[in-house]
């Protein structure tokens, strides 16, 4: 596009090592197993080339087969949606799919949290594997689970969980190695406090309690003999994994998010950093094909994060219900069978983690600079897993001692050979597995296509998944009224009478993940053919973001703006800003403007107190694409940038709070309270200038995690020549004064996008 047309466009501007523990005994014990196993680097490079060549040929062949059948299908035919499991619905009628309730009797307004009425009336009777009447031991087990979840969960109501039997929990076995990886990792030791270890037998429970404070005996497994090392795909193994799915569903029903991790996974860095706020479910991958949201990726549910909501509870009900349709298959295989259906009919948003950062022995990832987790898959036998994971952890410790300059020179690879890694046998096993999975995926895809072709709806309907993509963990009711009120911590909260009607309005606007998009307008911005109309138009013409209009709350700062808003938008809120006249377009840095931005910050604090996450966007921002994929679920605040240094986590970036996301927690409520209080220290500045002054203090004192968005994707007129328009999500008319100038340039941007 030509930027010469713009009225406002500027010219281009140029650790210390971990303590020694049982890991050392594990390594010493296992080293002798593979003395005969030494290999040279030349053989490793040859194997890598073979692996990549075969993967390429097989992948290209499978793609060609699928393309052939797609192009030879009846061109004028009509296809239909896939039949649903459990009580889901098909939703290809031209309107966004509404979330299918878990049971017909479930009230739509009930929050997903652990109050007794929700559990008794909604959850208990809706679960096929549960009885509505719980007595004796079942009640005690339920109470124990809830007690442990309260003790383990973090402030986001997220629990990390793993499972062990007696063989894995024994001294110097996988559980010890797993816990050691947290202590040796980069700033992840604190996650052990939020880890629930699920014991599959009494011996495992005893071993667990000797080394970890939070252990739970799985009731469904207690009746079976699961104490030994279970062989993959044996009957006991299959029963085990489905019992874990039931437990995970129960955790979601109780209002907790979870990250399940197999105990044969080493953690090196914080994996939450790579999880998007857009996803309802995040899984590692056996095979990853480049697009993190493509159902063509093959999941590995040994590392699985799920947010608590009605949508995910319903998805788990469907997942467990599908077991009967695929007898003899474990939960990962069944999920792979129904993943397309879950996306299409239930609006489930699944993010697949790439194998470069969340790797396994099945993959050939070997760079410590990029590694977050390593899974000992494609590795049979407890001794083999212990040997290879022990070697890997030892080399990771050596990597942690390296200078930053040495790390930055290039890939830092491990060199010690193993039983399951660095061997031709391992590569052949991976190739065999890859061939099987590609054959399976091809046959499954063809069956779907022919089944759909016989009924009749257009294929492009499958490609559209109408869903609400926003969200972080479901927090239930107001986080303040539930938690802080009990603790006597309400003195610093906003008065309950301030913004009182928000509590009734927000449920109508919010997504099922309790997230609201907020913008604000005055009379000049809201009148016809002004910024509000252009803002709404950008959603209508953007790439798959039209449905987000239903989740936007437009805050009007004067009565006429409120009237204009109600004429074009379903969700409008009149904000009282003392007695000042805010109807004019030329308000920047006037007394009225400064008062307005601080009042909006109070409104945003109230939204958080009510338990809702929000994304605030100035109305002079046009949207092109979904921004939520670029917002991490781990951080407290994600903000656009006036100046971006290249490091998204550096507080040296300059924020632009015209576009920022916050999730609802006690920490963020306190953050906004301190932010508002700092106004008195730096008069008469607006909120963005003061945030710059106190951002380091907030990070230091509260542990606030802030991430900055790249100006290449979330741009503005201040940095117009740094934007990649082919991938940009938003464009902000900053560095542009005058309503007419903003309208002219934003219309031109939207027309040429």
CSV table of C-alpha atoms in Angstrom, one decimal, residues 520-528 532 554-569 571-575 582-584:
chain,number,residue,atom,x,y,z
A,520,UNK,CA,-14.5,3.6,25.0
A,521,UNK,CA,-16.1,6.4,22.9
A,522,UNK,CA,-17.3,10.0,23.4
A,523,UNK,CA,-19.9,11.7,21.2
A,524,UNK,CA,-17.4,12.7,18.5
A,525,UNK,CA,-16.0,9.2,18.2
A,526,UNK,CA,-19.4,7.4,18.4
A,527,UNK,CA,-21.5,9.4,15.9
A,528,UNK,CA,-22.2,7.9,12.5
A,532,UNK,CA,-16.8,3.5,16.3
A,554,UNK,CA,-18.4,-0.2,24.4
A,555,UNK,CA,-18.0,2.3,27.3
A,556,UNK,CA,-19.7,5.6,26.5
A,557,UNK,CA,-18.3,8.6,28.4
A,558,UNK,CA,-21.3,10.9,27.7
A,559,UNK,CA,-25.0,10.5,27.1
A,560,UNK,CA,-25.0,11.2,23.4
A,561,UNK,CA,-22.2,8.7,22.8
A,562,UNK,CA,-24.3,6.2,24.7
A,563,UNK,CA,-27.3,6.9,22.5
A,564,UNK,CA,-25.2,6.5,19.3
A,565,UNK,CA,-23.7,3.3,20.6
A,566,UNK,CA,-27.1,1.7,21.4
A,567,UNK,CA,-28.1,2.4,17.8
A,568,UNK,CA,-25.4,0.2,16.3
A,569,UNK,CA,-24.0,-2.1,19.1
A,571,UNK,CA,-23.5,-3.9,24.6
A,572,UNK,CA,-23.1,-0.3,25.7
A,573,UNK,CA,-22.3,1.1,29.1
A,574,UNK,CA,-22.6,4.7,30.3
A,575,UNK,CA,-19.5,5.7,32.3
A,582,UNK,CA,-15.9,14.9,27.2
A,583,UNK,CA,-17.9,15.0,23.9
A,584,UNK,CA,-15.2,16.8,21.9
